[in-house]
Amino acid sequence: MLDQTGARRADVLVKGDVVSEVALPGELGRPAGALVLDAEGCVVAPGLVDLHCHLREPGGEEAETIETGSRAAALGGYTAVVAMPNTEPAASSAAVVRHVLQLSRGALCEVHPAGTITDGRLGRSLANLAEMAAEGVRIFTDDGNAVADPALMRRAMEYSRSLGAVIADHCEDPALTGDGCMNEGAVSSLLGLPGRPGVAEEVMVLRDLALARATGARLHLLHVSTAGAVAAVRAAKAVGVAVTAEATPHHLALEEDCVAGYDTSYKVNPPLRSHDDRSALLEALAQGVVDAIATDHAPHPPEAKQVSFCEAAPGMLGLETAFGVASTCLGLPIDRVLALMSWQPAAIAGLTGTQGGPVVPGAAANLCVLDPARRWTVVPSALASRSRNTPFAGRQLVGRARHTVLAGEPVVVAEEAQR
Amino acid sequence: MSGRHLLGVADLGTEGIDELLRLADTFVEVGRRPIPRVAALRGKTVVSAFFESSTRTRLSFETAAKRLSADVMTFTSSSSSLNKGESLRDTVLTIEAMGADAFVVRHSCAGVPSQVAGWLGEVGEAVVVNAGDGAHEHPTQALLDCFTITRERRARFASAATRPRALEGLHIAIVGDIRHSRVARSDVLAFNALGAEVTLVAPPTLLPPSLEGWPVALSHDLEAVLPKCDVAYLLRLQNERMTEQFVPSLHEYTATYGLTASRARLLGPETLVMHPGPVRRGIEIAAEVADSPRSVITTQVANGVAVRMAVLYHLLGSGAPVGA
């Protein structure tokens, strides 16, 4: 068993929706009627928490629904996800937030809707942040777009302070990314695809860090992907700016050369970056400059991907492969992986009441059982997501969630969703 | 590489280019006959799938196909496939289902010909010819450029007539908007494969973001390059480049990178002037230079048909891969 207090060998008894006993192996009696989940060779841990996924509902049900997306999450070992607000309509009002929460009853993981920063996600005026905060929204973001107007971002940061909220930004300056569809550099130059320069991210990160420092707001940087961005975050943390940052499994595992065959599965924003960027990101992750691994799970139906690279929708699936990619590609010990995927993101999202906490009697029974040695091959048609746009198709990963327990309910048993 | 298709110059290699140029020589003669037609591809269907409008290149390919007696299906669409609610894959497979042996593909986005080749490979044997994809490649333009340089130099200059490879050791300057040019990418690869030395001449904003791995020299000084080059190859400058701030104005561009009449006097006696068209007279090249004897711009267009006949014949006629 592994949580933020350390690792130990133990059996865990769950009753109702809480952990009732944690004992040395063999010391627990087996209450009549109890379901026993085999965790031989596995790590029992607080459930994983994803700060960043697109469940597409309402409005994008041909790509994903809360049901299919939360099933994918549960199969990936997640017990809580933050759902991005770029739905149709966008989650920029209490009404839409309530709708998402209502749709999430019966989901296979906790779904915490994020709200937009700007009204309608249009970047022109502030959304009703306090009204959404009253519905429990803790993270505000226009993800998919940066808040390009610096004055508006400044106001959002100032206003958010009284709400105990986190302002999260997709840091790419739209004036610098233009119509780019992959990382700008040697590979884009040879392929003839318009580029999104790394400096578009760096410029926006630096702006946001300066505004956060000036306003005292709580800032979270979504999917940082460049050496320049992590250097800026490192410097800002050193002077006490209240900032956290996440990185995605795909930016940590893949590089821009993946695009060479024009396979639209590899199109994503921010784009897959250079080898030097990825090295800097891995280093920042190991040093704690990056606080969380977040999937940016972005389902798209086949017709949105079976078009030219320029027209293809950006985004990749992530929930079912994230732990496998992290344990295969990062070279980090599993306690670090879990910190980045469970308790640190739980703290950022303000979910420590029920998520990511130590596995002790009385704690909410949101748990995952991870098999770090499990070898498996990613088969798109076998994924629970409604979409198939994984960049890891055909790849062998080492590490997979075996069981997932949500509020005491075994929602995944032996790699099978139970509903 | 892919062999069966012509997606880029790299599919050909030096031998493949040489072979196609030899073949094109024989097809020039066909074009001069009273009935310029041979039966080589009778019964074959060539689809010209132009997702980006281009009358010149489409007519050149269609003429080439007809002179080989192939049937021609034309698909043109300036609107994106997404706007019509159909995926590009569905569009391509729908056309394929009508019976097609070759797809000549033009698209405003790089990579589409290789995507099309992948989708067609799932269902059949049709081959793909890249007729220009975004800022990636335009391999038949590069072939016709190599063909034009070879033939024109052999016809004009005694020194060139005896060379086994007409481009070996030549200095070729490519001038202008390299960044957005598929012609420049294909020409660099083809000229280099045939032994020429290429210098790119452009302001930094009109160069690709990186030239890592490009077999080229670089200059920002056109007047220093012109006296040393055997071919001055001008690229078209589109008006969008001004609104996108790649250059401040047409006037300043012409003043710094235009082949004006006075700059043309710096060229050596055997230097050829080329342009892939359409030419913007007075912008990248002065009218009197474009019309001067050293200009082979209309010859390029004429040679395009013979070169495209060679490509279609090679991919469809013999069944042998071009570069093998």
XYZ file of C-alpha atoms in Angstrom:
743
model
C 0.000 0.000 0.000
C 1.281 3.413 -0.923
C 0.030 6.853 0.004
C 1.599 10.187 0.852
C 2.678 8.886 4.258
C 4.766 6.139 2.651
C 4.674 2.479 1.644
C 3.769 -0.552 3.717
C 2.392 -4.050 3.301
C -1.225 -4.097 4.398
C -4.720 -5.382 3.790
C -7.519 -2.833 3.500
C -11.135 -3.370 4.517
C -13.757 -1.105 2.998
C -17.226 -0.836 4.500
C -19.836 1.338 2.906
C -18.054 4.268 1.334
C -15.146 4.467 3.768
C -11.990 2.594 4.652
C -12.850 0.761 7.867
C -9.640 -1.056 8.679
C -6.021 -1.166 7.548
C -4.061 -4.067 8.996
C -0.968 -6.156 8.529
C -1.349 -8.844 5.858
C -3.504 -11.710 7.113
C -4.665 -9.939 10.263
C -8.012 -8.842 8.881
C -10.867 -11.185 9.370
C -12.958 -11.774 6.270
C -16.470 -10.548 6.991
C -19.180 -12.757 5.516
C -20.213 -11.617 2.050
C -17.147 -9.462 1.523
C -15.770 -9.139 -1.998
C -12.017 -9.766 -2.042
C -9.983 -7.912 -4.650
C -6.690 -9.606 -5.377
C -3.848 -7.105 -5.134
C -0.938 -9.547 -5.356
C 2.046 -7.774 -6.917
C 0.109 -4.511 -6.987
C 0.142 -1.160 -5.271
C -2.988 -0.109 -3.404
C -3.210 3.663 -3.454
C -5.593 6.570 -3.259
C -7.412 6.833 -6.582
C -5.816 8.870 -9.350
C -7.052 12.423 -9.915
C -7.050 14.038 -13.356
C -6.938 17.815 -13.411
C -7.689 18.060 -17.083
C -10.031 16.051 -19.253
C -12.677 16.744 -21.857
C -15.810 14.695 -21.319
C -17.568 16.552 -24.164
C -21.005 16.509 -22.571
C -23.123 18.504 -23.185
C -22.833 19.098 -26.907
C -20.108 16.729 -28.064
C -21.772 13.403 -27.337
C -20.578 11.897 -30.639
C -17.036 12.136 -29.207
C -17.610 11.234 -25.543
C -20.216 11.307 -22.827
C -19.780 11.626 -19.114
C -20.684 7.952 -18.864
C -18.111 6.729 -21.409
C -15.474 9.209 -20.286
C -15.879 8.363 -16.618
C -15.710 4.668 -17.479
C -12.443 5.312 -19.301
C -11.239 7.219 -16.241
C -12.149 4.418 -13.853
C -10.362 1.892 -16.064
C -7.318 4.143 -15.902
C -7.375 4.088 -12.091
C -8.986 7.512 -11.658
C -11.557 8.205 -8.989
C -11.935 11.909 -9.751
C -11.570 14.097 -12.817
C -11.894 17.790 -13.535
C -14.068 18.228 -16.625
C -13.038 21.080 -18.894
C -15.725 23.674 -19.637
C -15.354 23.911 -23.437
C -18.633 22.101 -24.011
C -21.590 23.271 -26.109
C -22.801 25.375 -24.441
C -19.643 26.229 -22.526
C -19.749 25.835 -18.757
C -19.782 29.545 -18.098
C -22.883 29.752 -15.944
C -24.269 28.088 -12.840
C -26.972 26.525 -15.008
C -24.546 24.621 -17.209
C -22.441 23.637 -14.192
C -25.541 22.249 -12.500
C -26.405 20.396 -15.688
C -22.961 18.765 -15.810
C -23.201 17.845 -12.130
C -26.605 16.326 -12.741
C -25.320 14.334 -15.720
C -22.465 13.142 -13.535
C -24.676 11.349 -11.033
C -24.002 7.710 -11.628
C -20.667 8.364 -13.333
C -17.896 5.881 -12.686
C -15.729 8.536 -11.045
C -16.257 11.865 -9.350
C -16.695 14.573 -11.996
C -15.787 18.091 -10.970
C -16.726 20.637 -13.596
C -14.378 23.511 -14.245
C -15.935 26.792 -15.292
C -14.834 29.224 -17.954
C -12.998 32.399 -17.072
C -14.708 34.433 -19.758
C -18.355 34.503 -20.692
C -19.077 31.874 -23.324
C -15.322 31.241 -23.499
C -15.175 34.106 -25.954
C -12.380 36.029 -24.262
C -14.351 39.281 -24.059
C -15.838 39.596 -20.593
C -15.767 37.764 -17.272
C -18.083 34.828 -16.701
C -20.125 34.781 -13.505
C -17.330 33.225 -11.480
C -18.857 33.595 -8.019
C -22.128 32.065 -9.173
C -20.239 29.002 -10.461
C -18.019 28.884 -7.375
C -21.207 28.628 -5.328
C -21.976 25.412 -7.227
C -18.597 24.062 -6.131
C -16.463 25.074 -9.093
C -12.908 25.524 -7.959
C -10.963 25.716 -11.240
C -11.665 28.328 -13.901
C -10.168 28.096 -17.368
C -10.863 28.910 -21.011
C -8.853 25.804 -21.916
C -8.418 25.344 -25.626
C -7.728 29.051 -25.724
C -5.581 31.321 -23.642
C -7.212 34.391 -22.160
C -5.456 36.569 -24.696
C -6.439 39.956 -23.289
C -4.018 40.745 -20.462
C -6.346 43.245 -18.802
C -9.145 40.696 -18.680
C -6.801 38.078 -17.250
C -5.667 40.544 -14.618
C -9.253 41.195 -13.563
C -10.013 37.478 -13.488
C -7.064 36.872 -11.223
C -7.990 39.722 -8.882
C -11.623 38.655 -8.732
C -10.797 34.988 -8.146
C -8.912 35.682 -4.933
C -12.069 36.029 -2.865
C -13.465 32.777 -4.247
C -10.668 30.482 -3.163
C -10.467 29.565 -6.832
C -7.676 28.578 -9.155
C -7.196 30.384 -12.460
C -5.891 27.877 -15.003
C -4.598 28.973 -18.392
C -3.911 27.278 -21.691
C -0.715 29.139 -22.360
C -0.311 29.742 -26.073
C -0.511 33.273 -27.427
C -2.968 33.025 -30.323
C -1.234 35.818 -32.231
C 1.939 33.743 -32.242
C 0.386 30.337 -32.924
C -1.710 31.567 -35.867
C -2.879 28.663 -37.976
C 0.013 26.462 -36.818
C -0.716 22.784 -36.350
C 2.540 21.286 -35.046
C 5.643 22.438 -33.205
C 7.567 25.020 -35.188
C 11.107 23.915 -35.922
C 13.239 21.604 -38.000
C 10.510 18.995 -38.448
C 7.755 21.450 -39.398
C 10.139 23.130 -41.831
C 10.743 19.844 -43.654
C 7.106 18.745 -43.542
C 5.820 22.082 -44.770
C 3.240 22.316 -41.991
C 2.628 25.690 -40.349
C 4.201 25.756 -36.903
C 3.152 26.767 -33.419
C 6.328 28.174 -31.925
C 7.375 27.203 -28.412
C 7.818 30.884 -27.676
C 4.025 31.301 -27.957
C 3.772 29.253 -24.766
C 6.712 30.903 -23.052
C 5.389 34.415 -23.663
C 1.983 33.560 -22.190
C 3.461 31.717 -19.204
C 5.665 34.699 -18.407
C 2.704 37.077 -18.678
C 0.539 34.923 -16.435
C 3.309 34.526 -13.863
C 3.810 38.289 -13.747
C 0.066 38.857 -13.336
C -0.186 36.171 -10.645
C 2.674 37.743 -8.771
C 1.085 41.164 -9.027
C -2.415 40.056 -8.029
C -1.608 37.297 -5.553
C -3.962 34.985 -7.439
C -3.671 31.237 -7.366
C -2.485 30.252 -10.871
C -2.342 26.817 -12.454
C -0.624 26.318 -15.808
C -2.222 23.700 -18.004
C -0.111 21.287 -20.065
C 3.237 23.050 -20.035
C 5.357 21.683 -22.855
C 8.455 23.786 -23.443
C 11.850 24.254 -21.834
C 11.161 27.989 -21.651
C 7.896 27.506 -19.783
C 9.336 25.217 -17.129
C 12.310 27.531 -16.632
C 9.860 30.374 -16.029
C 7.832 28.285 -13.559
C 10.994 27.271 -11.710
C 12.024 30.922 -11.354
C 8.540 32.004 -10.276
C 8.302 29.324 -7.612
C 11.681 30.403 -6.287
C 10.288 33.867 -5.564
C 7.071 32.570 -4.049
C 4.494 32.992 -6.801
C 1.436 30.838 -6.010
C 1.705 28.732 -9.147
C 1.337 25.062 -9.990
C 1.884 23.374 -13.313
C 0.827 20.175 -14.996
C 2.305 18.154 -17.857
C 0.595 15.568 -20.002
C 1.677 11.977 -20.595
C 1.964 12.671 -24.324
C 4.279 15.647 -23.920
C 6.388 13.583 -21.527
C 6.532 10.527 -23.794
C 6.359 11.747 -27.397
C 8.210 14.239 -29.594
C 7.490 16.262 -32.728
C 9.019 13.668 -35.054
C 5.869 11.564 -34.483
C 4.132 13.928 -36.914
C 6.451 12.957 -39.809
C 3.881 10.572 -41.308
C 1.085 13.187 -41.080
C -0.871 10.906 -38.733
C -3.519 13.192 -37.248
C -3.544 11.130 -34.027
C -0.448 13.134 -33.146
C -2.074 16.535 -33.604
C -2.591 18.246 -30.258
C -2.379 21.708 -28.707
C 0.124 22.563 -27.413
C 1.900 20.454 -30.027
C 4.341 17.636 -29.378
C 7.634 19.414 -28.898
C 11.338 18.963 -29.572
C 13.640 16.522 -27.854
C 15.185 19.360 -25.839
C 11.762 20.511 -24.653
C 10.807 17.009 -23.585
C 14.094 16.574 -21.722
C 13.490 19.837 -19.858
C 9.952 18.731 -19.019
C 11.156 15.385 -17.633
C 13.785 17.165 -15.567
C 11.204 19.619 -14.222
C 8.928 16.737 -13.319
C 11.704 14.990 -11.410
C 12.596 18.223 -9.588
C 9.049 19.016 -8.544
C 8.795 22.121 -10.732
C 5.878 20.394 -12.441
C 3.291 19.398 -9.832
C 0.954 17.044 -11.640
C 0.514 14.750 -14.594
C -2.815 15.566 -16.237
C -4.197 13.785 -19.261
C -5.829 16.491 -21.406
C -7.998 13.562 -22.528
C -9.564 15.007 -25.692
C -11.826 12.608 -27.578
C -12.691 13.261 -31.214
C -14.823 11.157 -33.564
C -13.089 9.585 -36.604
C -14.523 12.136 -39.056
C -12.798 14.949 -37.163
C -9.446 13.181 -37.528
C -9.761 11.633 -41.018
C -9.121 14.950 -42.724
C -6.008 16.915 -43.611
C -3.531 17.540 -40.817
C -4.332 21.276 -40.944
C -8.081 20.714 -40.563
C -7.912 17.820 -38.074
C -9.196 18.456 -34.570
C -6.372 18.765 -32.030
C -6.375 16.390 -29.076
C -5.644 12.892 -27.865
C -7.216 10.318 -25.601
C -5.416 9.890 -22.309
C -7.408 8.539 -19.390
C -6.950 4.829 -20.034
C -3.269 5.034 -20.922
C -1.947 7.730 -18.546
C -0.709 5.474 -15.747
C 0.800 3.002 -18.210
C 2.613 5.760 -20.077
C 3.811 7.367 -16.838
C 5.124 4.130 -15.399
C 6.689 3.058 -18.717
C 8.254 6.280 -19.932
C 9.191 8.526 -17.016
C 11.764 6.496 -15.123
C 10.328 7.717 -11.817
C 9.712 5.556 -8.743
C 6.051 4.713 -8.270
C 5.654 6.889 -5.182
C 6.639 9.909 -7.282
C 4.271 8.859 -10.055
C 1.433 8.614 -7.534
C 2.254 11.973 -6.001
C 1.992 13.486 -9.493
C -1.180 11.620 -10.392
C -3.093 11.418 -7.108
C -2.465 13.535 -4.044
C -0.803 16.549 -5.656
C -3.548 17.035 -8.256
C -6.146 16.373 -5.537
C -4.654 19.235 -3.545
C -4.601 21.567 -6.580
C -8.256 20.824 -7.318
C -9.224 21.246 -3.658
C -10.458 17.678 -3.374
C -8.413 16.467 -0.422
C -11.570 15.824 1.585
C -12.354 12.730 -0.450
C -9.447 12.240 -2.852
C -5.748 11.538 -2.654
C -5.587 11.357 1.142
C -3.838 8.762 3.297
C -5.477 5.331 3.320
C -6.533 5.199 6.962
C -9.690 4.095 8.768
C -12.425 6.660 8.184
C -10.985 7.911 4.897
C -13.245 8.014 1.845
C -12.832 4.730 -0.012
C -11.606 6.158 -3.311
C -8.839 3.735 -4.175
C -7.009 2.216 -7.065
C -5.023 -0.996 -7.300
C -2.199 -0.574 -9.789
C -0.127 -3.364 -11.281
C 3.204 -1.728 -12.159
C 4.495 -4.842 -13.961
C 1.478 -5.505 -16.151
C 2.469 -5.534 -19.845
C -0.257 -4.654 -22.282
C -0.685 -3.331 -25.785
C -2.922 -0.348 -26.485
C -5.698 -1.431 -28.848
C -7.909 1.533 -29.807
C -11.009 -0.596 -30.418
C -10.708 -2.034 -26.908
C -10.832 1.372 -25.202
C -13.916 2.368 -23.222
C -13.853 5.908 -24.554
C -16.354 6.618 -27.274
C -13.492 7.840 -29.465
C -10.370 6.111 -30.778
C -7.839 8.914 -31.164
C -5.025 7.555 -29.022
C -1.447 8.324 -30.051
C -0.331 5.138 -28.314
C -2.135 2.666 -30.593
C -0.122 -0.517 -30.898
C 2.396 0.499 -28.251
C 3.299 -1.796 -25.411
C 3.011 -0.240 -21.970
C 4.101 -1.589 -18.618
C 1.702 -0.735 -15.812
C -2.073 -0.746 -15.618
C -4.883 -0.253 -13.136
C -6.306 -3.590 -12.023
C -9.127 -2.460 -9.728
C -10.756 0.874 -8.974
C -12.951 1.551 -5.966
C -15.217 4.618 -6.011
C -16.793 5.552 -2.682
C -16.614 1.908 -1.632
C -17.987 0.545 -4.909
C -15.702 -1.668 -6.982
C -16.285 0.064 -10.342
C -13.391 -1.734 -12.015
C -12.464 -5.288 -11.093
C -9.661 -7.161 -12.839
C -9.427 -4.519 -15.590
C -13.152 -4.782 -16.344
C -15.610 -1.960 -15.747
C -18.471 -3.262 -13.619
C -21.084 -1.028 -15.190
C 10.551 4.978 -49.730
C 6.988 4.480 -50.876
C 7.977 3.492 -54.447
C 4.492 2.889 -55.764
C 3.509 6.530 -55.366
C 5.133 9.858 -56.142
C 4.652 11.783 -52.908
C 7.958 13.614 -52.791
C 11.310 13.880 -54.518
C 12.792 11.475 -51.976
C 10.612 8.715 -53.475
C 12.682 8.961 -56.660
C 16.324 9.242 -55.727
C 18.899 10.331 -58.271
C 18.361 7.341 -60.546
C 14.614 7.753 -60.478
C 14.901 11.398 -61.509
C 17.344 10.567 -64.312
C 15.071 7.831 -65.560
C 12.006 10.065 -65.637
C 13.913 12.833 -67.406
C 14.990 10.349 -70.114
C 11.424 9.174 -70.452
C 10.138 12.748 -70.651
C 12.510 13.356 -73.569
C 10.632 10.762 -75.610
C 7.261 12.299 -74.697
C 8.266 15.768 -75.895
C 8.232 14.291 -79.376
C 4.693 12.974 -78.869
C 3.492 16.478 -78.145
C 4.712 17.637 -81.550
C 2.773 15.063 -83.543
C -0.322 16.100 -85.530
C -2.331 13.869 -83.227
C -0.415 14.121 -79.971
C -1.600 10.894 -78.432
C -0.237 7.448 -77.658
C -2.160 4.422 -76.452
C 0.062 3.716 -73.450
C -2.584 4.122 -70.725
C -5.704 3.157 -72.641
C -8.239 1.751 -70.188
C -6.647 3.419 -67.162
C -8.489 6.060 -65.187
C -6.662 9.047 -63.755
C -8.489 11.141 -61.165
C -7.371 14.704 -60.768
C -8.377 15.389 -57.188
C -7.792 19.095 -56.704
C -8.868 20.154 -53.229
C -7.120 23.469 -53.848
C -7.819 25.326 -57.045
C -4.980 25.326 -59.542
C -5.970 25.587 -63.172
C -2.448 25.399 -64.569
C -1.259 22.280 -62.804
C -4.602 20.524 -63.246
C -4.673 21.217 -66.999
C -1.079 20.085 -67.330
C -1.793 16.743 -65.610
C -5.065 16.224 -67.463
C -3.423 16.961 -70.811
C -0.648 14.520 -69.959
C -3.180 11.821 -69.042
C -5.205 12.379 -72.208
C -2.116 12.227 -74.422
C -1.490 8.815 -72.906
C -5.120 7.835 -73.737
C -6.146 7.512 -70.091
C -9.676 8.410 -69.012
C -9.732 11.478 -66.782
C -12.075 12.146 -63.868
C -11.908 15.609 -62.398
C -12.724 16.456 -58.820
C -12.298 20.040 -57.733
C -13.273 21.505 -54.439
C -12.122 24.702 -52.875
C -14.183 24.189 -49.763
C -12.797 21.986 -47.042
C -14.179 18.513 -46.650
C -15.137 19.308 -43.073
C -17.455 22.058 -44.266
C -19.380 19.510 -46.250
C -19.590 17.241 -43.235
C -17.734 14.446 -44.974
C -14.291 13.291 -43.946
C -11.538 13.512 -46.537
C -11.105 9.757 -46.235
C -14.738 9.193 -47.189
C -14.424 11.574 -50.142
C -11.358 9.756 -51.435
C -12.793 6.273 -50.976
C -16.011 7.340 -52.684
C -14.076 8.426 -55.765
C -11.984 5.255 -55.593
C -15.129 3.159 -55.597
C -15.991 4.541 -59.054
C -12.809 2.934 -60.333
C -9.549 4.860 -60.374
C -6.010 3.767 -61.125
C -4.245 6.980 -60.179
C -5.051 9.955 -57.990
C -3.360 13.239 -58.792
C -3.758 15.108 -55.520
C -3.474 18.821 -54.819
C -4.333 20.168 -51.362
C -3.631 23.341 -49.433
C -2.427 21.285 -46.457
C 0.873 19.424 -46.394
C 0.693 15.651 -46.134
C -2.652 15.007 -47.792
C -1.170 12.953 -50.692
C 0.511 10.646 -48.207
C -2.723 10.354 -46.194
C -4.610 9.572 -49.420
C -2.031 6.924 -50.322
C -2.586 5.342 -46.912
C -6.379 5.258 -47.264
C -6.229 3.928 -50.831
C -3.822 1.226 -49.695
C -6.520 -0.103 -47.351
C -8.810 -0.925 -50.273
C -6.813 -1.329 -53.472
C -3.875 -0.612 -55.681
C -4.437 2.952 -56.895
C -1.335 5.126 -57.006
C -0.975 8.714 -55.853
C 0.876 11.568 -57.523
C 1.467 14.619 -55.391
C 0.449 17.668 -57.424
C 1.365 20.055 -54.603
C 0.597 19.786 -50.883
C 0.645 22.891 -48.729
C 4.187 24.133 -48.241
C 5.551 20.593 -48.455
C 6.350 19.342 -51.952
C 5.518 19.653 -55.619
C 7.662 16.881 -57.082
C 6.507 17.110 -60.711
C 7.395 20.820 -60.716
C 10.901 19.883 -59.549
C 11.136 17.271 -62.298
C 10.072 19.703 -64.978
C 12.529 22.253 -63.603
C 15.391 19.735 -63.805
C 14.189 18.733 -67.265
C 14.063 22.339 -68.427
C 17.527 23.189 -67.131
C 18.965 20.055 -68.729
C 17.394 20.559 -72.153
C 17.871 24.292 -72.346
C 21.525 24.157 -71.358
C 22.227 21.358 -73.828
C 20.471 23.215 -76.598
C 22.086 26.563 -75.876
C 25.590 25.986 -74.590
C 28.259 23.800 -76.180
C 29.864 23.316 -72.768
C 26.704 21.651 -71.449
C 26.102 19.345 -74.384
C 28.899 16.952 -73.449
C 28.129 16.680 -69.753
C 26.578 13.365 -68.721
C 24.565 15.149 -66.035
C 23.544 18.612 -66.973
C 23.036 19.856 -63.381
C 26.279 18.521 -61.903
C 28.242 21.366 -60.369
C 25.768 24.103 -61.311
C 25.029 26.928 -58.912
C 21.319 27.533 -58.542
C 19.896 30.450 -56.580
C 16.301 30.119 -55.349
C 15.025 33.576 -54.486
C 11.982 34.696 -52.532
C 9.295 33.129 -50.385
C 10.991 29.827 -49.533
C 8.985 29.523 -46.328
C 5.621 28.982 -47.972
C 6.913 27.287 -51.116
C 6.413 23.620 -51.928
C 8.311 24.260 -55.159
C 11.386 25.350 -53.223
C 11.355 22.214 -51.032
C 11.081 19.867 -54.003
C 13.579 21.828 -56.097
C 16.182 21.857 -53.323
C 15.944 18.076 -53.021
C 15.960 17.418 -56.779
C 18.700 19.918 -57.686
C 20.804 18.533 -54.860
C 20.199 14.937 -55.954
C 21.471 15.841 -59.432
C 24.625 17.434 -58.084
C 23.813 21.140 -58.163
C 24.661 23.549 -55.362
C 21.683 25.507 -54.131
C 21.713 28.907 -52.460
C 18.527 30.237 -50.890
C 18.134 34.010 -51.058
C 15.396 35.544 -48.928
C 14.745 37.787 -45.961
C 14.797 35.789 -42.680
C 11.004 36.042 -42.388
C 10.498 34.220 -45.682
C 12.810 31.343 -44.795
C 11.585 28.172 -43.095
C 11.832 28.444 -39.296
C 14.729 25.995 -39.430
C 17.096 24.959 -42.223
C 18.524 22.084 -40.188
C 19.171 19.199 -42.562
C 18.710 21.278 -45.727
C 21.531 20.839 -48.277
C 21.725 24.548 -49.071
C 23.746 27.705 -48.610
C 21.982 30.831 -47.449
C 22.262 34.483 -48.433
C 20.393 37.717 -47.820
C 22.320 39.511 -50.559
C 20.862 38.894 -53.991
C 23.398 41.068 -55.781
C 26.271 39.045 -54.368
C 24.701 35.772 -55.478
C 23.527 36.680 -58.995
C 26.963 36.895 -60.711
C 27.868 33.413 -59.466
C 24.729 31.493 -60.364
C 23.931 29.408 -63.441
C 20.221 29.505 -62.728
C 18.272 32.270 -60.964
C 14.989 30.749 -59.825
C 12.445 33.330 -58.649
C 9.452 32.438 -56.488
C 6.091 34.122 -56.448
C 5.380 36.559 -53.623
C 1.750 36.534 -52.570
C -0.062 39.606 -51.298
C -0.899 37.816 -48.033
C 2.773 38.026 -47.094
C 2.352 41.751 -46.627
C -0.790 41.560 -44.505
C 0.897 38.841 -42.421
C 3.916 41.148 -41.967
C 6.471 38.810 -43.526
C 7.696 41.817 -45.525
C 6.779 45.454 -44.990
C 5.687 46.210 -48.559
C 5.853 44.985 -52.141
C 7.956 48.003 -52.945
C 10.584 47.147 -50.345
C 10.551 43.493 -51.383
C 11.200 44.365 -55.019
C 13.898 46.816 -53.981
C 15.753 44.157 -51.985
C 14.910 40.781 -53.542
C 13.370 41.519 -56.945
C 15.172 40.540 -60.152
C 15.048 44.022 -61.622
C 16.453 44.888 -65.032
C 19.535 46.429 -63.474
C 20.161 43.380 -61.268
C 19.713 41.117 -64.296
C 22.794 42.758 -65.792
C 24.812 41.088 -63.015
C 23.943 37.660 -64.434
C 26.510 35.730 -66.484
C 25.949 35.101 -70.204
C 24.853 31.488 -69.698
C 22.589 32.070 -66.701
C 18.970 30.972 -67.075
C 16.057 32.696 -65.338
C 13.186 30.516 -64.109
C 9.894 30.911 -62.268
C 7.197 28.343 -61.421
C 4.394 30.766 -62.287
C 2.134 32.533 -62.111
C 4.583 35.395 -62.530
C 3.954 38.738 -60.894
C 5.725 41.004 -63.293
C 7.322 43.963 -61.628
C 7.296 42.329 -58.194
C 9.659 39.369 -58.026
C 10.853 39.787 -61.588
C 10.841 42.716 -64.008
C 8.751 42.239 -67.148
C 11.713 42.728 -69.473
C 13.695 40.063 -67.579
C 10.800 37.617 -67.693
C 10.579 38.144 -71.452
C 14.323 38.125 -72.146
C 16.045 35.275 -74.035
C 17.592 33.917 -70.836
C 14.124 33.406 -69.366
C 12.779 29.856 -69.843
C 9.527 30.412 -67.959
C 7.175 29.417 -70.798
C 9.422 26.466 -71.670
C 8.909 25.228 -68.105
C 5.157 25.178 -68.700
C 5.523 23.381 -72.032
C 7.837 20.767 -70.525
C 5.379 20.159 -67.692
C 3.136 18.065 -69.892
C 5.929 15.770 -71.095
C 7.272 15.315 -67.569
C 3.812 14.486 -66.189
C 3.284 12.026 -69.034
C 6.519 10.362 -67.972
C 5.376 10.181 -64.347
C 1.923 8.776 -65.146
C 3.333 6.333 -67.656
C 5.901 5.127 -65.199
C 3.498 4.670 -62.299
C 0.676 3.169 -64.355
C 2.213 1.818 -67.528
C 5.035 -0.440 -66.551
C 4.051 -1.204 -62.986
C 7.655 -0.718 -61.930
C 8.494 1.617 -59.055
C 10.002 4.853 -60.295
C 13.018 4.910 -58.084
C 13.908 1.212 -58.034
